[in-house]
Amino acid sequence: MNRRQFLLGGLAAAATTIGLVGCAPGSGSSGGGASSGGGDLTFAWWGNDVRNKNTTSAIDAYKQANPGVSISPQPGEWASYWDKLATQVAGNTAPDIIQMDMAYISEYGNRGALLDLSGVNTSKFVDGTVESGKINDTLYGVNAGINTVTIMANPKVFEKAGMDLPDDTTWTWDSLIDTAAEVASKAKLTFGAASLFNSDAMFSAYLRQNGKQLFTAQGLGFEAGDAQAWFDLMVKGQKAGAIGTPAQLTEEATKSLDQSTLAVGTGAMQTYWSNQVEALNKAAGTELKILRFPSLAGKATERKAWYKASMLWSASARTKNPDAVVALIDWWVNSTESANINLAERGVPANGDIQSAITPKLSGAQQGVLKFINDIKPELSDTPIAPPPGGGKLGDVMLRYQTEVLFGRQSTADAAQKFVDEMKSNLQG
């Protein structure tokens, strides 16, 4: 049984048990000040050392202010988080509060496993940041932070290579490959640019610049020819020495943030989300530089960039304490107390007032993220829709076929067609 089947089996069992519950939890809340009521809550998230520390501190602060609430933390790692959650949902032991990702919210929301969170106050959220958590007009996820996909670069590595950092407002996909190959050669690195072509976010950027999308309301938003062009670009990068050997590429895809090539100093650039800068700086022991992803013609205003919910707060439809759940999520996204603890580790706060309140308290790295988020506003295009059920594993499926290409077992044309066929099948499953 693959992960997709495992997830859907768990959700189907949960949906049968809960009768596709999705009711709004009572009276709602306002500005982080809603009454928490009482109850025993479980709180699950994936993260790194920085996030784990922040989250635990915020939970402790909330419990101190609300002594009638008991909260049991369930931290985890991305690699095992989703299988564990599927098992919990299937066994009717889902956490009350669930850190959710855009890749999976449709899977859970469409099958009645998530609570309607319309009681959370989102009136102060930045335009366009509430919609990311809506499935069929029901709010199943509350934006935990504004995020955007980036290329992180290590200035010290470029200095060692005797090179300037690239101009990210004018570079193209081809010039990115050239730069990555040059810095890898001169600095004797494993990777010039890591995690580039197996990133579904980077593939999305490339598609958007070519007038396509990963997904549309009708299903898959691209065809085999689009995927082949991306695979061909990957092969070009690999032959140029820009992105590592096939074995190195596949091994890198399994590493945690603190073991990644950028963290350990064997790479010059790597694809990451903007909210990960703080943890990456800590892991790398140096201050990294946030770069825009390239455009087709070297014009940043044509990048078709977008804001993404770094992650979302969701809740189990089976929670026995819906009012307490809503109150905690409301406090998390609308209170300065929570924001002063979490700052921008999960992304820039979606609440504009909270964003302004914490700006002076942000670290240099986080202020850099906030500046980057604001600087790219002229480069933004429409926000991609959440992957439909079956779409959340697109990156994993794509990597599998890319591996076949890189090891010479399939042509880019054959692999692209099989990739598209499998994804279309997954969306229909």
XYZ file of C-alpha atoms in Angstrom:
429
model
C 0.000 0.000 0.000
C 1.510 3.340 -0.988
C 1.223 6.522 1.074
C -1.584 7.859 -1.112
C -3.680 4.706 -0.582
C -2.842 4.675 3.104
C -3.951 8.270 3.525
C -7.183 7.861 1.611
C -7.985 4.617 3.410
C -7.590 6.361 6.731
C -9.667 9.317 5.677
C -12.401 7.147 4.240
C -12.647 5.254 7.516
C -12.748 8.497 9.452
C -15.386 9.986 7.178
C -17.601 6.948 7.631
C -17.249 7.116 11.397
C -17.861 10.828 11.802
C -20.644 11.054 9.275
C -18.838 13.770 7.351
C -19.093 16.209 10.229
C -17.999 19.773 9.553
C -20.089 21.986 11.783
C -19.176 25.473 12.919
C -18.102 25.436 16.567
C -20.476 27.654 18.436
C -20.249 31.342 19.040
C -16.959 32.243 17.383
C -14.201 34.555 18.610
C -12.701 37.973 18.202
C -9.203 39.337 18.113
C -7.594 36.588 20.145
C -9.777 37.403 23.122
C -12.408 34.686 22.931
C -13.110 32.648 26.020
C -11.170 29.407 25.885
C -13.558 27.449 28.002
C -11.965 24.252 29.291
C -10.933 20.880 27.997
C -8.079 18.546 27.202
C -6.520 19.258 23.809
C -3.852 17.542 21.750
C -1.705 19.744 19.511
C 0.310 18.274 16.615
C 2.911 19.941 14.407
C 6.015 19.167 12.386
C 9.078 21.334 12.685
C 12.680 21.946 13.624
C 14.405 22.821 16.889
C 13.510 26.514 16.619
C 9.836 25.823 15.912
C 9.607 23.173 18.597
C 10.968 25.564 21.215
C 8.688 28.416 20.118
C 5.591 26.236 19.947
C 6.191 24.713 23.358
C 6.698 28.172 24.870
C 3.480 29.463 23.282
C 1.523 26.459 24.542
C 2.874 27.059 28.059
C 1.904 30.745 27.883
C -1.615 29.886 26.769
C -2.081 27.300 29.512
C -0.875 29.778 32.112
C -3.447 32.339 30.953
C -6.152 29.669 30.629
C -5.739 27.252 33.540
C -8.877 25.344 32.564
C -7.214 24.103 29.367
C -4.837 21.146 29.215
C -2.716 20.851 26.038
C -0.659 17.783 25.140
C 2.017 18.604 22.522
C 2.731 16.169 19.670
C 5.811 17.450 17.786
C 7.042 15.502 14.768
C 9.109 15.544 11.600
C 7.768 16.087 8.101
C 8.875 12.661 6.840
C 6.662 10.737 9.274
C 4.030 13.333 10.162
C 1.483 12.542 7.463
C 1.469 8.770 7.812
C 1.034 9.196 11.558
C -1.812 11.675 11.055
C -3.582 9.339 8.616
C -3.318 6.531 11.162
C -4.704 8.765 13.895
C -7.626 9.916 11.765
C -8.446 6.329 10.813
C -8.346 5.278 14.458
C -10.431 8.242 15.652
C -7.477 9.565 17.656
C -6.692 12.614 15.520
C -5.131 15.572 17.359
C -7.576 18.328 18.267
C -5.324 20.931 16.635
C -3.436 19.972 13.488
C -0.678 21.886 11.767
C -1.819 21.476 8.168
C -0.121 21.903 4.799
C -1.615 23.192 1.555
C -0.707 19.885 -0.074
C -3.116 17.923 2.119
C -5.906 20.231 3.224
C -8.164 19.129 0.355
C -7.549 15.473 1.202
C -8.781 15.965 4.743
C -11.276 18.775 4.240
C -13.201 17.096 1.429
C -13.656 13.944 3.501
C -15.129 15.592 6.566
C -12.108 15.064 8.799
C -11.638 18.771 9.585
C -13.615 21.245 11.671
C -15.193 24.370 10.180
C -13.082 27.199 11.638
C -15.261 30.112 10.577
C -15.412 31.070 14.259
C -11.778 32.222 14.123
C -11.509 35.979 13.554
C -9.691 36.654 10.257
C -10.900 40.228 9.763
C -7.388 41.690 10.125
C -5.712 39.258 7.736
C -3.872 40.611 4.687
C -5.925 40.427 1.492
C -5.815 37.015 -0.139
C -4.426 35.160 2.879
C -7.709 33.740 4.208
C -8.699 31.986 0.987
C -5.813 29.533 1.113
C -7.573 27.633 3.873
C -10.977 27.442 2.212
C -12.231 24.317 0.492
C -15.584 24.755 -1.258
C -16.056 28.026 0.669
C -15.600 26.356 4.071
C -12.679 27.505 6.221
C -10.842 24.313 7.120
C -7.450 25.943 7.674
C -6.352 29.274 9.155
C -3.230 30.792 7.593
C -0.313 30.429 10.010
C 2.002 32.754 8.075
C 2.729 34.351 4.709
C 5.410 32.526 2.768
C 7.022 32.448 -0.648
C 9.381 30.032 -2.373
C 12.971 31.242 -2.673
C 16.504 30.233 -3.512
C 18.760 30.592 -0.472
C 22.415 31.359 -1.141
C 25.544 31.271 1.010
C 27.519 34.497 0.422
C 30.671 33.006 1.961
C 30.699 30.235 -0.615
C 30.434 32.739 -3.455
C 33.226 34.772 -1.863
C 35.371 31.645 -1.685
C 34.719 31.077 -5.385
C 35.664 34.679 -6.166
C 32.168 35.377 -7.475
C 29.525 37.981 -6.766
C 26.058 36.867 -5.751
C 23.791 36.692 -8.824
C 21.383 39.499 -9.653
C 18.109 37.804 -8.846
C 16.056 40.475 -10.613
C 17.542 39.653 -14.008
C 18.554 36.015 -14.030
C 16.878 33.331 -16.111
C 16.617 29.577 -15.582
C 19.549 29.097 -17.946
C 21.718 31.697 -16.199
C 20.878 30.094 -12.852
C 22.266 26.813 -14.169
C 25.375 28.579 -15.478
C 25.939 30.337 -12.140
C 25.408 27.127 -10.179
C 27.842 25.215 -12.373
C 30.489 27.928 -12.075
C 30.307 28.262 -8.283
C 30.301 24.478 -7.817
C 33.434 24.166 -9.933
C 35.348 27.088 -8.433
C 34.467 26.333 -4.801
C 34.741 22.546 -5.291
C 31.199 21.895 -4.058
C 28.825 18.968 -4.299
C 25.974 21.257 -5.361
C 25.850 24.615 -7.083
C 22.058 24.607 -6.650
C 20.338 21.824 -4.727
C 16.679 20.777 -4.492
C 15.875 22.837 -7.568
C 14.186 20.578 -10.088
C 12.554 18.136 -7.682
C 10.737 21.035 -5.986
C 7.067 21.108 -6.954
C 7.074 24.815 -6.068
C 9.831 25.543 -8.591
C 8.041 23.441 -11.181
C 4.917 25.462 -10.418
C 6.851 28.701 -10.967
C 8.160 27.445 -14.310
C 4.689 26.350 -15.400
C 3.101 29.650 -14.380
C 5.653 31.561 -16.428
C 4.640 29.407 -19.375
C 0.928 30.060 -18.891
C 0.126 26.807 -17.062
C -0.548 25.706 -13.464
C 0.112 22.629 -11.385
C -3.632 22.244 -10.840
C -6.845 23.803 -12.063
C -10.431 23.321 -10.926
C -10.697 20.622 -13.605
C -7.622 18.658 -12.502
C -4.010 18.605 -13.642
C -2.985 21.924 -15.171
C -0.154 20.767 -17.426
C 0.625 18.131 -20.038
C 3.511 15.785 -20.759
C 5.255 18.318 -22.988
C 5.403 20.816 -20.125
C 6.904 18.227 -17.798
C 9.392 17.126 -20.459
C 10.657 20.701 -20.853
C 11.282 20.820 -17.093
C 13.008 17.431 -17.150
C 15.151 18.551 -20.096
C 16.227 21.623 -18.121
C 17.119 19.353 -15.203
C 19.269 17.155 -17.442
C 21.029 20.263 -18.746
C 21.787 21.323 -15.179
C 23.073 17.899 -14.216
C 25.357 17.623 -17.249
C 26.711 21.115 -16.518
C 27.699 20.076 -13.005
C 25.244 22.499 -11.425
C 22.985 20.222 -9.381
C 25.052 17.204 -8.333
C 25.177 13.607 -9.487
C 22.009 11.478 -9.725
C 22.937 9.637 -6.518
C 23.635 12.887 -4.688
C 20.350 14.386 -5.870
C 18.246 11.497 -4.632
C 20.104 11.319 -1.327
C 19.679 15.064 -0.731
C 15.917 14.746 -1.177
C 15.720 12.629 1.994
C 17.738 14.896 4.309
C 16.400 17.066 7.106
C 17.018 20.808 7.119
C 19.952 20.648 9.523
C 21.657 18.001 7.347
C 20.954 19.689 4.026
C 23.787 20.704 1.731
C 23.302 24.393 2.484
C 23.414 23.740 6.231
C 26.580 21.633 6.154
C 28.402 23.841 3.639
C 28.603 21.538 0.619
C 26.321 23.670 -1.548
C 26.068 27.281 -2.671
C 22.303 27.561 -3.251
C 19.210 25.561 -2.387
C 15.438 25.861 -2.758
C 13.646 26.717 0.473
C 10.578 28.558 1.695
C 11.114 32.038 3.096
C 10.041 31.135 6.637
C 12.943 28.681 6.915
C 15.669 31.335 6.893
C 16.046 31.535 10.682
C 16.471 27.783 11.096
C 18.812 27.592 8.092
C 21.021 30.402 9.410
C 21.286 28.595 12.728
C 22.083 25.268 11.079
C 24.611 26.775 8.655
C 26.248 29.013 11.247
C 26.185 31.935 8.858
C 23.759 34.477 7.422
C 22.263 33.310 4.153
C 20.885 35.497 1.375
C 17.314 35.229 0.081
C 17.117 35.218 -3.731
C 14.154 35.310 -6.095
C 13.589 32.330 -8.352
C 14.367 33.106 -12.020
C 12.096 34.175 -14.860
C 12.031 33.112 -18.500
C 13.231 36.433 -19.890
C 15.192 37.828 -16.946
C 12.483 40.202 -15.706
C 11.501 39.833 -12.060
C 8.094 41.399 -12.681
C 7.330 38.439 -14.958
C 8.209 35.759 -12.385
C 4.534 35.006 -11.565
C 5.447 34.818 -7.881
C 2.846 34.172 -5.214
C 2.229 34.206 -1.489
C 1.599 30.805 0.032
C 0.310 29.886 3.443
C 3.501 28.589 5.031
C 1.202 26.171 6.810
C -2.280 26.303 8.291
C -4.006 25.601 11.570
C -6.718 22.984 11.218
C -8.700 20.979 13.736
C -10.242 17.547 13.935
C -13.945 17.381 13.207
C -14.150 14.880 16.053
C -12.743 17.174 18.737
C -14.734 17.071 21.945
C -13.858 20.699 22.678
C -14.544 22.750 19.515
C -14.901 26.046 21.378
C -11.551 25.547 23.105
C -9.959 24.680 19.754
C -11.297 27.813 18.082
C -10.204 29.969 21.019
C -6.649 28.606 20.928
C -6.258 29.023 17.154
C -7.748 32.527 17.401
C -5.232 33.424 20.119
C -2.402 31.928 18.082
C -3.019 34.090 15.000
C -4.451 37.251 16.574
C -2.646 37.862 19.865
C 0.563 39.809 20.342
C 1.544 37.402 23.129
C 1.635 34.484 20.705
C 3.272 36.584 17.996
C 6.027 37.761 20.345
C 6.915 34.121 21.003
C 6.601 32.700 17.492
C 7.626 35.852 15.597
C 8.020 34.916 11.901
C 9.302 31.341 12.205
C 6.161 29.963 10.543
C 6.131 32.840 8.084
C 5.167 36.497 8.284
C 1.919 36.767 10.312
C -1.190 37.012 8.147
C -2.764 39.502 10.575
C -1.528 42.885 9.375
C -1.800 44.526 12.807
C 0.198 41.731 14.421
C 2.753 41.944 11.629
C 3.353 45.618 12.406
C 3.458 45.005 16.156
C 6.230 42.416 16.041
C 8.414 43.972 13.342
C 10.768 45.741 15.814
C 11.208 42.459 17.701
C 12.150 40.374 14.669
C 15.681 39.127 14.255
C 17.763 40.471 11.421
C 16.982 37.363 9.390
C 13.238 37.659 9.964
C 13.242 41.365 9.154
C 14.981 40.392 5.947
C 12.165 37.950 5.212
C 9.541 40.622 5.889
C 11.352 43.041 3.592
C 11.597 40.379 0.883
C 7.877 39.574 1.217
C 7.040 43.258 0.775
C 9.602 43.870 -1.990
C 8.114 41.216 -4.267
C 4.557 42.582 -4.209
C 4.933 43.993 -7.776
C 5.981 40.508 -8.928
C 2.953 38.650 -7.554
C 0.380 36.893 -9.687
C -2.675 34.824 -8.745
C -2.475 32.420 -5.807
C -2.460 28.761 -6.885
C -5.369 26.663 -5.691
C -4.795 23.978 -3.061
C -3.907 20.623 -4.619
C -7.051 18.547 -5.098
C -7.283 15.145 -3.388
C -4.492 13.024 -4.821
C -2.365 16.032 -5.746
C -0.393 16.446 -2.562
C 2.284 13.932 -3.509
C 3.099 15.477 -6.888
C 6.622 16.323 -5.756
C 7.332 12.749 -4.664
C 5.957 11.294 -7.895
C 7.926 13.800 -9.963
C 11.160 12.978 -8.142
C 10.672 9.273 -8.800
C 10.463 9.818 -12.572
C 13.281 12.359 -12.513
C 15.451 9.734 -10.845
C 14.665 7.325 -13.679
C 15.819 9.975 -16.155
C 18.981 10.910 -14.281
C 20.102 7.288 -14.005
C 19.482 6.810 -17.739
C 16.634 4.336 -17.331
C 14.023 6.468 -19.119
C 14.051 9.309 -21.610
C 12.675 12.669 -20.545
C 9.759 12.166 -22.946
C 8.807 8.740 -21.570
C 9.252 9.777 -17.937
C 7.219 12.953 -18.423
C 4.339 11.042 -20.007
C 4.315 8.440 -17.235
C 4.508 11.180 -14.602
C 1.481 12.957 -16.080
C -0.464 9.712 -16.508
C 0.171 8.700 -12.900
C -0.822 12.095 -11.549
C -4.047 12.096 -13.570
C -4.800 8.659 -12.182
C -4.098 9.848 -8.642
C -6.501 12.765 -9.026
C -9.247 10.394 -10.153
C -8.576 7.862 -7.407
